[in-house]
């Protein structure tokens, strides 16, 4: 009698679920959308793609749903509606009605300081290869000789704000999030660079969404970048750790990156596309390895050079980690582009209360961005890419300096008046004399066009 009563009670209680989905978040990005399902335990799942109309189906075993999809903001996500239904009493089917075809990819995430177990569903927007007509989730673009040699081109700087979306990065004692700090700094670096003639900055992300590490690195190649910078904020278990730092790829990282670049089948099209405009399609494996290795060695030297200058500019106002003024080297994935000088900038320790306050200040972030921009500008003034506007501007300045004479400023003179008198633009007169301001004084000697 007692056993029968127990059976009746279990039936009345309903099915027992192994897992619960208790929250969902959506992170739209320009080339993908990430959906994150919050769980109390890991789950088993499968994905099915249906067409006419295009839908993505997520089947999850032995799970119940306690959240409402109707409250989600699906703007710019590619998803028009999310529906759910119970199957076989304990399984759940989630259907994503799509406004466009997207490629699904899923993986599990273990708990961290902020979230518990999670199931991540990435929806990638495929792009159409103009040559083959095949849809690719990651477009392959390499530098061509024509692109490299075209005259007066802009210097392309790709600016990567680390983390984003589901990944907050390090979190300070006052809950300041790394992803927010570095995005603000990246946007300010962009704002300053875009205002300078001859520069074309590109943001890897311009709002709060996640971008894969490989995608960040590959974007630099796709955009034919002259420099890639990845901006971060450091953290350590001890709150006393402090100081900003700059990293380039380690020598060991170069070796491993060369091996991975040549061995990874996903990069086969890149190898065929070439390195620095040189096709590798007809080269044997040994020659390919040598060419890639030479390219990465040259790239590393450029990375070390620009990194040292940026670090020096940061050290003018910020404490440097360990009070060192040498650039560090490490095997970061985002620094492994074979033909793009790349540096990773740690703007300070967000885990340090004082530095967290600094990084939380808009004025301090602007100082940091200005130091980064100044370092970039100084580097390219000394090593302008061939065919760039900056290189042409420097050549023009040198020619002007070769055909100049001295002029002594008299009472009543103005820079604009002197420029007009000698048929030169005000900007060129300022550049010719390396002036910091528009102010001049009586008796000051200026260099002006003309035979000396």
PDB file of N, CA, C and O in Angstrom, residues 330-380:
ATOM      1  N   UNK A 330      54.835  38.046 -25.585  1.00  0.00           N
ATOM      2  CA  UNK A 330      54.044  36.898 -25.159  1.00  0.00           C
ATOM      3  C   UNK A 330      53.346  36.302 -26.373  1.00  0.00           C
ATOM      4  O   UNK A 330      53.228  36.945 -27.421  1.00  0.00           O
ATOM      5  N   UNK A 331      52.858  35.070 -26.223  1.00  0.00           N
ATOM      6  CA  UNK A 331      52.271  34.352 -27.354  1.00  0.00           C
ATOM      7  C   UNK A 331      50.752  34.568 -27.413  1.00  0.00           C
ATOM      8  O   UNK A 331      49.976  33.627 -27.311  1.00  0.00           O
ATOM      9  N   UNK A 332      50.313  35.831 -27.570  1.00  0.00           N
ATOM     10  CA  UNK A 332      48.889  36.137 -27.667  1.00  0.00           C
ATOM     11  C   UNK A 332      48.349  35.764 -29.050  1.00  0.00           C
ATOM     12  O   UNK A 332      48.973  36.076 -30.069  1.00  0.00           O
ATOM     13  N   UNK A 333      47.181  35.140 -29.085  1.00  0.00           N
ATOM     14  CA  UNK A 333      46.574  34.728 -30.357  1.00  0.00           C
ATOM     15  C   UNK A 333      46.328  35.920 -31.272  1.00  0.00           C
ATOM     16  O   UNK A 333      46.578  35.858 -32.475  1.00  0.00           O
ATOM     17  N   UNK A 334      45.863  37.035 -30.708  1.00  0.00           N
ATOM     18  CA  UNK A 334      45.495  38.185 -31.546  1.00  0.00           C
ATOM     19  C   UNK A 334      46.699  38.857 -32.200  1.00  0.00           C
ATOM     20  O   UNK A 334      46.538  39.686 -33.094  1.00  0.00           O
ATOM     21  N   UNK A 335      47.916  38.503 -31.764  1.00  0.00           N
ATOM     22  CA  UNK A 335      49.114  39.137 -32.325  1.00  0.00           C
ATOM     23  C   UNK A 335      49.754  38.314 -33.435  1.00  0.00           C
ATOM     24  O   UNK A 335      50.813  38.668 -33.924  1.00  0.00           O
ATOM     25  N   UNK A 336      49.106  37.229 -33.855  1.00  0.00           N
ATOM     26  CA  UNK A 336      49.760  36.286 -34.766  1.00  0.00           C
ATOM     27  C   UNK A 336      49.525  36.548 -36.252  1.00  0.00           C
ATOM     28  O   UNK A 336      49.714  35.658 -37.070  1.00  0.00           O
ATOM     29  N   UNK A 337      49.090  37.713 -36.647  1.00  0.00           N
ATOM     30  CA  UNK A 337      48.968  38.008 -38.080  1.00  0.00           C
ATOM     31  C   UNK A 337      50.355  38.020 -38.703  1.00  0.00           C
ATOM     32  O   UNK A 337      51.245  38.708 -38.204  1.00  0.00           O
ATOM     33  N   UNK A 338      50.580  37.284 -39.791  1.00  0.00           N
ATOM     34  CA  UNK A 338      51.938  37.155 -40.329  1.00  0.00           C
ATOM     35  C   UNK A 338      52.477  38.401 -41.014  1.00  0.00           C
ATOM     36  O   UNK A 338      53.682  38.532 -41.182  1.00  0.00           O
ATOM     37  N   UNK A 339      51.607  39.307 -41.435  1.00  0.00           N
ATOM     38  CA  UNK A 339      52.086  40.459 -42.192  1.00  0.00           C
ATOM     39  C   UNK A 339      51.500  41.779 -41.703  1.00  0.00           C
ATOM     40  O   UNK A 339      51.441  42.753 -42.448  1.00  0.00           O
ATOM     41  N   UNK A 340      51.069  41.835 -40.438  1.00  0.00           N
ATOM     42  CA  UNK A 340      50.544  43.072 -39.847  1.00  0.00           C
ATOM     43  C   UNK A 340      51.230  43.302 -38.506  1.00  0.00           C
ATOM     44  O   UNK A 340      51.048  42.507 -37.581  1.00  0.00           O
ATOM     45  N   UNK A 341      52.034  44.354 -38.363  1.00  0.00           N
ATOM     46  CA  UNK A 341      52.603  44.680 -37.044  1.00  0.00           C
ATOM     47  C   UNK A 341      51.483  44.790 -36.021  1.00  0.00           C
ATOM     48  O   UNK A 341      50.476  45.462 -36.258  1.00  0.00           O
ATOM     49  N   UNK A 342      51.649  44.117 -34.876  1.00  0.00           N
ATOM     50  CA  UNK A 342      50.559  44.018 -33.904  1.00  0.00           C
ATOM     51  C   UNK A 342      51.091  44.171 -32.485  1.00  0.00           C
ATOM     52  O   UNK A 342      52.127  43.600 -32.138  1.00  0.00           O
ATOM     53  N   UNK A 343      50.372  44.941 -31.668  1.00  0.00           N
ATOM     54  CA  UNK A 343      50.741  45.095 -30.260  1.00  0.00           C
ATOM     55  C   UNK A 343      49.503  44.968 -29.394  1.00  0.00           C
ATOM     56  O   UNK A 343      48.382  45.252 -29.831  1.00  0.00           O
ATOM     57  N   UNK A 344      49.706  44.496 -28.164  1.00  0.00           N
ATOM     58  CA  UNK A 344      48.641  44.409 -27.172  1.00  0.00           C
ATOM     59  C   UNK A 344      48.988  45.360 -26.034  1.00  0.00           C
ATOM     60  O   UNK A 344      50.087  45.301 -25.488  1.00  0.00           O
ATOM     61  N   UNK A 345      48.047  46.250 -25.704  1.00  0.00           N
ATOM     62  CA  UNK A 345      48.276  47.296 -24.712  1.00  0.00           C
ATOM     63  C   UNK A 345      47.467  47.007 -23.457  1.00  0.00           C
ATOM     64  O   UNK A 345      46.237  46.880 -23.516  1.00  0.00           O
ATOM     65  N   UNK A 346      48.155  46.870 -22.330  1.00  0.00           N
ATOM     66  CA  UNK A 346      47.489  46.755 -21.028  1.00  0.00           C
ATOM     67  C   UNK A 346      47.508  48.147 -20.398  1.00  0.00           C
ATOM     68  O   UNK A 346      48.562  48.672 -20.067  1.00  0.00           O
ATOM     69  N   UNK A 347      46.334  48.753 -20.262  1.00  0.00           N
ATOM     70  CA  UNK A 347      46.251  50.156 -19.846  1.00  0.00           C
ATOM     71  C   UNK A 347      46.397  50.356 -18.334  1.00  0.00           C
ATOM     72  O   UNK A 347      46.401  51.488 -17.864  1.00  0.00           O
ATOM     73  N   UNK A 348      46.525  49.265 -17.600  1.00  0.00           N
ATOM     74  CA  UNK A 348      46.655  49.340 -16.144  1.00  0.00           C
ATOM     75  C   UNK A 348      45.981  48.130 -15.519  1.00  0.00           C
ATOM     76  O   UNK A 348      45.381  47.308 -16.217  1.00  0.00           O
ATOM     77  N   UNK A 349      46.089  48.008 -14.189  1.00  0.00           N
ATOM     78  CA  UNK A 349      45.466  46.898 -13.466  1.00  0.00           C
ATOM     79  C   UNK A 349      44.115  47.333 -12.920  1.00  0.00           C
ATOM     80  O   UNK A 349      44.046  48.108 -11.973  1.00  0.00           O
ATOM     81  N   UNK A 350      43.056  46.818 -13.529  1.00  0.00           N
ATOM     82  CA  UNK A 350      41.716  47.166 -13.066  1.00  0.00           C
ATOM     83  C   UNK A 350      41.451  46.548 -11.702  1.00  0.00           C
ATOM     84  O   UNK A 350      40.528  46.962 -10.980  1.00  0.00           O
ATOM     85  N   UNK A 351      42.262  45.557 -11.322  1.00  0.00           N
ATOM     86  CA  UNK A 351      42.130  44.923 -10.003  1.00  0.00           C
ATOM     87  C   UNK A 351      42.764  45.753  -8.894  1.00  0.00           C
ATOM     88  O   UNK A 351      42.574  45.463  -7.716  1.00  0.00           O
ATOM     89  N   UNK A 352      43.510  46.796  -9.268  1.00  0.00           N
ATOM     90  CA  UNK A 352      44.116  47.706  -8.300  1.00  0.00           C
ATOM     91  C   UNK A 352      43.146  48.858  -8.041  1.00  0.00           C
ATOM     92  O   UNK A 352      42.737  49.538  -8.994  1.00  0.00           O
ATOM     93  N   UNK A 353      42.727  49.118  -6.802  1.00  0.00           N
ATOM     94  CA  UNK A 353      41.709  50.155  -6.544  1.00  0.00           C
ATOM     95  C   UNK A 353      42.063  51.521  -7.128  1.00  0.00           C
ATOM     96  O   UNK A 353      41.200  52.195  -7.700  1.00  0.00           O
ATOM     97  N   UNK A 354      43.332  51.930  -6.992  1.00  0.00           N
ATOM     98  CA  UNK A 354      43.718  53.251  -7.513  1.00  0.00           C
ATOM     99  C   UNK A 354      43.638  53.277  -9.035  1.00  0.00           C
ATOM    100  O   UNK A 354      43.112  54.226  -9.627  1.00  0.00           O
ATOM    101  N   UNK A 355      44.147  52.239  -9.664  1.00  0.00           N
ATOM    102  CA  UNK A 355      44.128  52.220 -11.123  1.00  0.00           C
ATOM    103  C   UNK A 355      42.730  51.990 -11.665  1.00  0.00           C
ATOM    104  O   UNK A 355      42.396  52.451 -12.760  1.00  0.00           O
ATOM    105  N   UNK A 356      41.878  51.299 -10.905  1.00  0.00           N
ATOM    106  CA  UNK A 356      40.480  51.172 -11.313  1.00  0.00           C
ATOM    107  C   UNK A 356      39.822  52.549 -11.341  1.00  0.00           C
ATOM    108  O   UNK A 356      39.069  52.870 -12.269  1.00  0.00           O
ATOM    109  N   UNK A 357      40.118  53.373 -10.319  1.00  0.00           N
ATOM    110  CA  UNK A 357      39.560  54.733 -10.313  1.00  0.00           C
ATOM    111  C   UNK A 357      40.068  55.513 -11.519  1.00  0.00           C
ATOM    112  O   UNK A 357      39.311  56.260 -12.151  1.00  0.00           O
ATOM    113  N   UNK A 358      41.350  55.377 -11.839  1.00  0.00           N
ATOM    114  CA  UNK A 358      41.902  56.054 -13.019  1.00  0.00           C
ATOM    115  C   UNK A 358      41.170  55.620 -14.289  1.00  0.00           C
ATOM    116  O   UNK A 358      40.730  56.453 -15.087  1.00  0.00           O
ATOM    117  N   UNK A 359      41.041  54.306 -14.461  1.00  0.00           N
ATOM    118  CA  UNK A 359      40.425  53.782 -15.678  1.00  0.00           C
ATOM    119  C   UNK A 359      38.938  54.112 -15.751  1.00  0.00           C
ATOM    120  O   UNK A 359      38.354  54.135 -16.842  1.00  0.00           O
ATOM    121  N   UNK A 360      38.341  54.374 -14.612  1.00  0.00           N
ATOM    122  CA  UNK A 360      36.936  54.779 -14.598  1.00  0.00           C
ATOM    123  C   UNK A 360      36.736  56.250 -14.895  1.00  0.00           C
ATOM    124  O   UNK A 360      35.595  56.708 -15.067  1.00  0.00           O
ATOM    125  N   UNK A 361      37.836  57.007 -14.989  1.00  0.00           N
ATOM    126  CA  UNK A 361      37.760  58.451 -15.263  1.00  0.00           C
ATOM    127  C   UNK A 361      37.863  58.717 -16.758  1.00  0.00           C
ATOM    128  O   UNK A 361      38.797  58.260 -17.422  1.00  0.00           O
ATOM    129  N   UNK A 362      36.903  59.477 -17.285  1.00  0.00           N
ATOM    130  CA  UNK A 362      36.915  59.813 -18.718  1.00  0.00           C
ATOM    131  C   UNK A 362      38.163  60.619 -19.075  1.00  0.00           C
ATOM    132  O   UNK A 362      38.743  60.445 -20.153  1.00  0.00           O
ATOM    133  N   UNK A 363      38.592  61.506 -18.162  1.00  0.00           N
ATOM    134  CA  UNK A 363      39.780  62.330 -18.424  1.00  0.00           C
ATOM    135  C   UNK A 363      41.032  61.450 -18.517  1.00  0.00           C
ATOM    136  O   UNK A 363      41.893  61.661 -19.381  1.00  0.00           O
ATOM    137  N   UNK A 364      41.136  60.466 -17.636  1.00  0.00           N
ATOM    138  CA  UNK A 364      42.295  59.575 -17.658  1.00  0.00           C
ATOM    139  C   UNK A 364      42.285  58.703 -18.915  1.00  0.00           C
ATOM    140  O   UNK A 364      43.324  58.492 -19.549  1.00  0.00           O
ATOM    141  N   UNK A 365      41.112  58.199 -19.269  1.00  0.00           N
ATOM    142  CA  UNK A 365      41.010  57.380 -20.485  1.00  0.00           C
ATOM    143  C   UNK A 365      41.408  58.185 -21.719  1.00  0.00           C
ATOM    144  O   UNK A 365      42.044  57.662 -22.642  1.00  0.00           O
ATOM    145  N   UNK A 366      41.048  59.465 -21.728  1.00  0.00           N
ATOM    146  CA  UNK A 366      41.429  60.307 -22.862  1.00  0.00           C
ATOM    147  C   UNK A 366      42.942  60.491 -22.904  1.00  0.00           C
ATOM    148  O   UNK A 366      43.552  60.485 -23.976  1.00  0.00           O
ATOM    149  N   UNK A 367      43.579  60.656 -21.736  1.00  0.00           N
ATOM    150  CA  UNK A 367      45.042  60.744 -21.674  1.00  0.00           C
ATOM    151  C   UNK A 367      45.680  59.482 -22.240  1.00  0.00           C
ATOM    152  O   UNK A 367      46.652  59.542 -22.991  1.00  0.00           O
ATOM    153  N   UNK A 368      45.129  58.335 -21.855  1.00  0.00           N
ATOM    154  CA  UNK A 368      45.658  57.058 -22.321  1.00  0.00           C
ATOM    155  C   UNK A 368      45.502  56.944 -23.840  1.00  0.00           C
ATOM    156  O   UNK A 368      46.427  56.530 -24.547  1.00  0.00           O
ATOM    157  N   UNK A 369      44.337  57.313 -24.335  1.00  0.00           N
ATOM    158  CA  UNK A 369      44.094  57.255 -25.783  1.00  0.00           C
ATOM    159  C   UNK A 369      45.023  58.199 -26.534  1.00  0.00           C
ATOM    160  O   UNK A 369      45.542  57.861 -27.606  1.00  0.00           O
ATOM    161  N   UNK A 370      45.256  59.383 -25.974  1.00  0.00           N
ATOM    162  CA  UNK A 370      46.149  60.353 -26.610  1.00  0.00           C
ATOM    163  C   UNK A 370      47.578  59.818 -26.669  1.00  0.00           C
ATOM    164  O   UNK A 370      48.283  59.989 -27.672  1.00  0.00           O
ATOM    165  N   UNK A 371      48.008  59.155 -25.597  1.00  0.00           N
ATOM    166  CA  UNK A 371      49.352  58.567 -25.591  1.00  0.00           C
ATOM    167  C   UNK A 371      49.478  57.493 -26.665  1.00  0.00           C
ATOM    168  O   UNK A 371      50.491  57.413 -27.374  1.00  0.00           O
ATOM    169  N   UNK A 372      48.451  56.658 -26.804  1.00  0.00           N
ATOM    170  CA  UNK A 372      48.465  55.602 -27.819  1.00  0.00           C
ATOM    171  C   UNK A 372      48.490  56.214 -29.214  1.00  0.00           C
ATOM    172  O   UNK A 372      49.297  55.826 -30.069  1.00  0.00           O
ATOM    173  N   UNK A 373      47.620  57.206 -29.444  1.00  0.00           N
ATOM    174  CA  UNK A 373      47.576  57.855 -30.764  1.00  0.00           C
ATOM    175  C   UNK A 373      48.884  58.559 -31.084  1.00  0.00           C
ATOM    176  O   UNK A 373      49.405  58.465 -32.207  1.00  0.00           O
ATOM    177  N   UNK A 374      49.470  59.255 -30.095  1.00  0.00           N
ATOM    178  CA  UNK A 374      50.737  59.960 -30.315  1.00  0.00           C
ATOM    179  C   UNK A 374      51.848  58.971 -30.671  1.00  0.00           C
ATOM    180  O   UNK A 374      52.642  59.211 -31.580  1.00  0.00           O
ATOM    181  N   UNK A 375      51.899  57.848 -29.947  1.00  0.00           N
ATOM    182  CA  UNK A 375      52.903  56.835 -30.241  1.00  0.00           C
ATOM    183  C   UNK A 375      52.766  56.292 -31.652  1.00  0.00           C
ATOM    184  O   UNK A 375      53.769  56.101 -32.368  1.00  0.00           O
ATOM    185  N   UNK A 376      51.527  56.043 -32.076  1.00  0.00           N
ATOM    186  CA  UNK A 376      51.279  55.558 -33.442  1.00  0.00           C
ATOM    187  C   UNK A 376      51.750  56.584 -34.461  1.00  0.00           C
ATOM    188  O   UNK A 376      52.424  56.255 -35.449  1.00  0.00           O
ATOM    189  N   UNK A 377      51.428  57.851 -34.215  1.00  0.00           N
ATOM    190  CA  UNK A 377      51.793  58.913 -35.144  1.00  0.00           C
ATOM    191  C   UNK A 377      53.311  59.075 -35.235  1.00  0.00           C
ATOM    192  O   UNK A 377      53.863  59.229 -36.329  1.00  0.00           O
ATOM    193  N   UNK A 378      53.987  59.042 -34.089  1.00  0.00           N
ATOM    194  CA  UNK A 378      55.448  59.180 -34.085  1.00  0.00           C
ATOM    195  C   UNK A 378      56.084  58.040 -34.868  1.00  0.00           C
ATOM    196  O   UNK A 378      57.013  58.244 -35.667  1.00  0.00           O
ATOM    197  N   UNK A 379      55.574  56.818 -34.662  1.00  0.00           N
ATOM    198  CA  UNK A 379      56.135  55.660 -35.370  1.00  0.00           C
ATOM    199  C   UNK A 379      55.994  55.834 -36.877  1.00  0.00           C
ATOM    200  O   UNK A 379      56.966  55.627 -37.629  1.00  0.00           O
ATOM    201  N   UNK A 380      54.808  56.202 -37.346  1.00  0.00           N
ATOM    202  CA  UNK A 380      54.601  56.298 -38.791  1.00  0.00           C
ATOM    203  C   UNK A 380      55.254  57.535 -39.396  1.00  0.00           C
ATOM    204  O   UNK A 380      55.530  57.566 -40.593  1.00  0.00           O
TER     205      UNK A 380
END
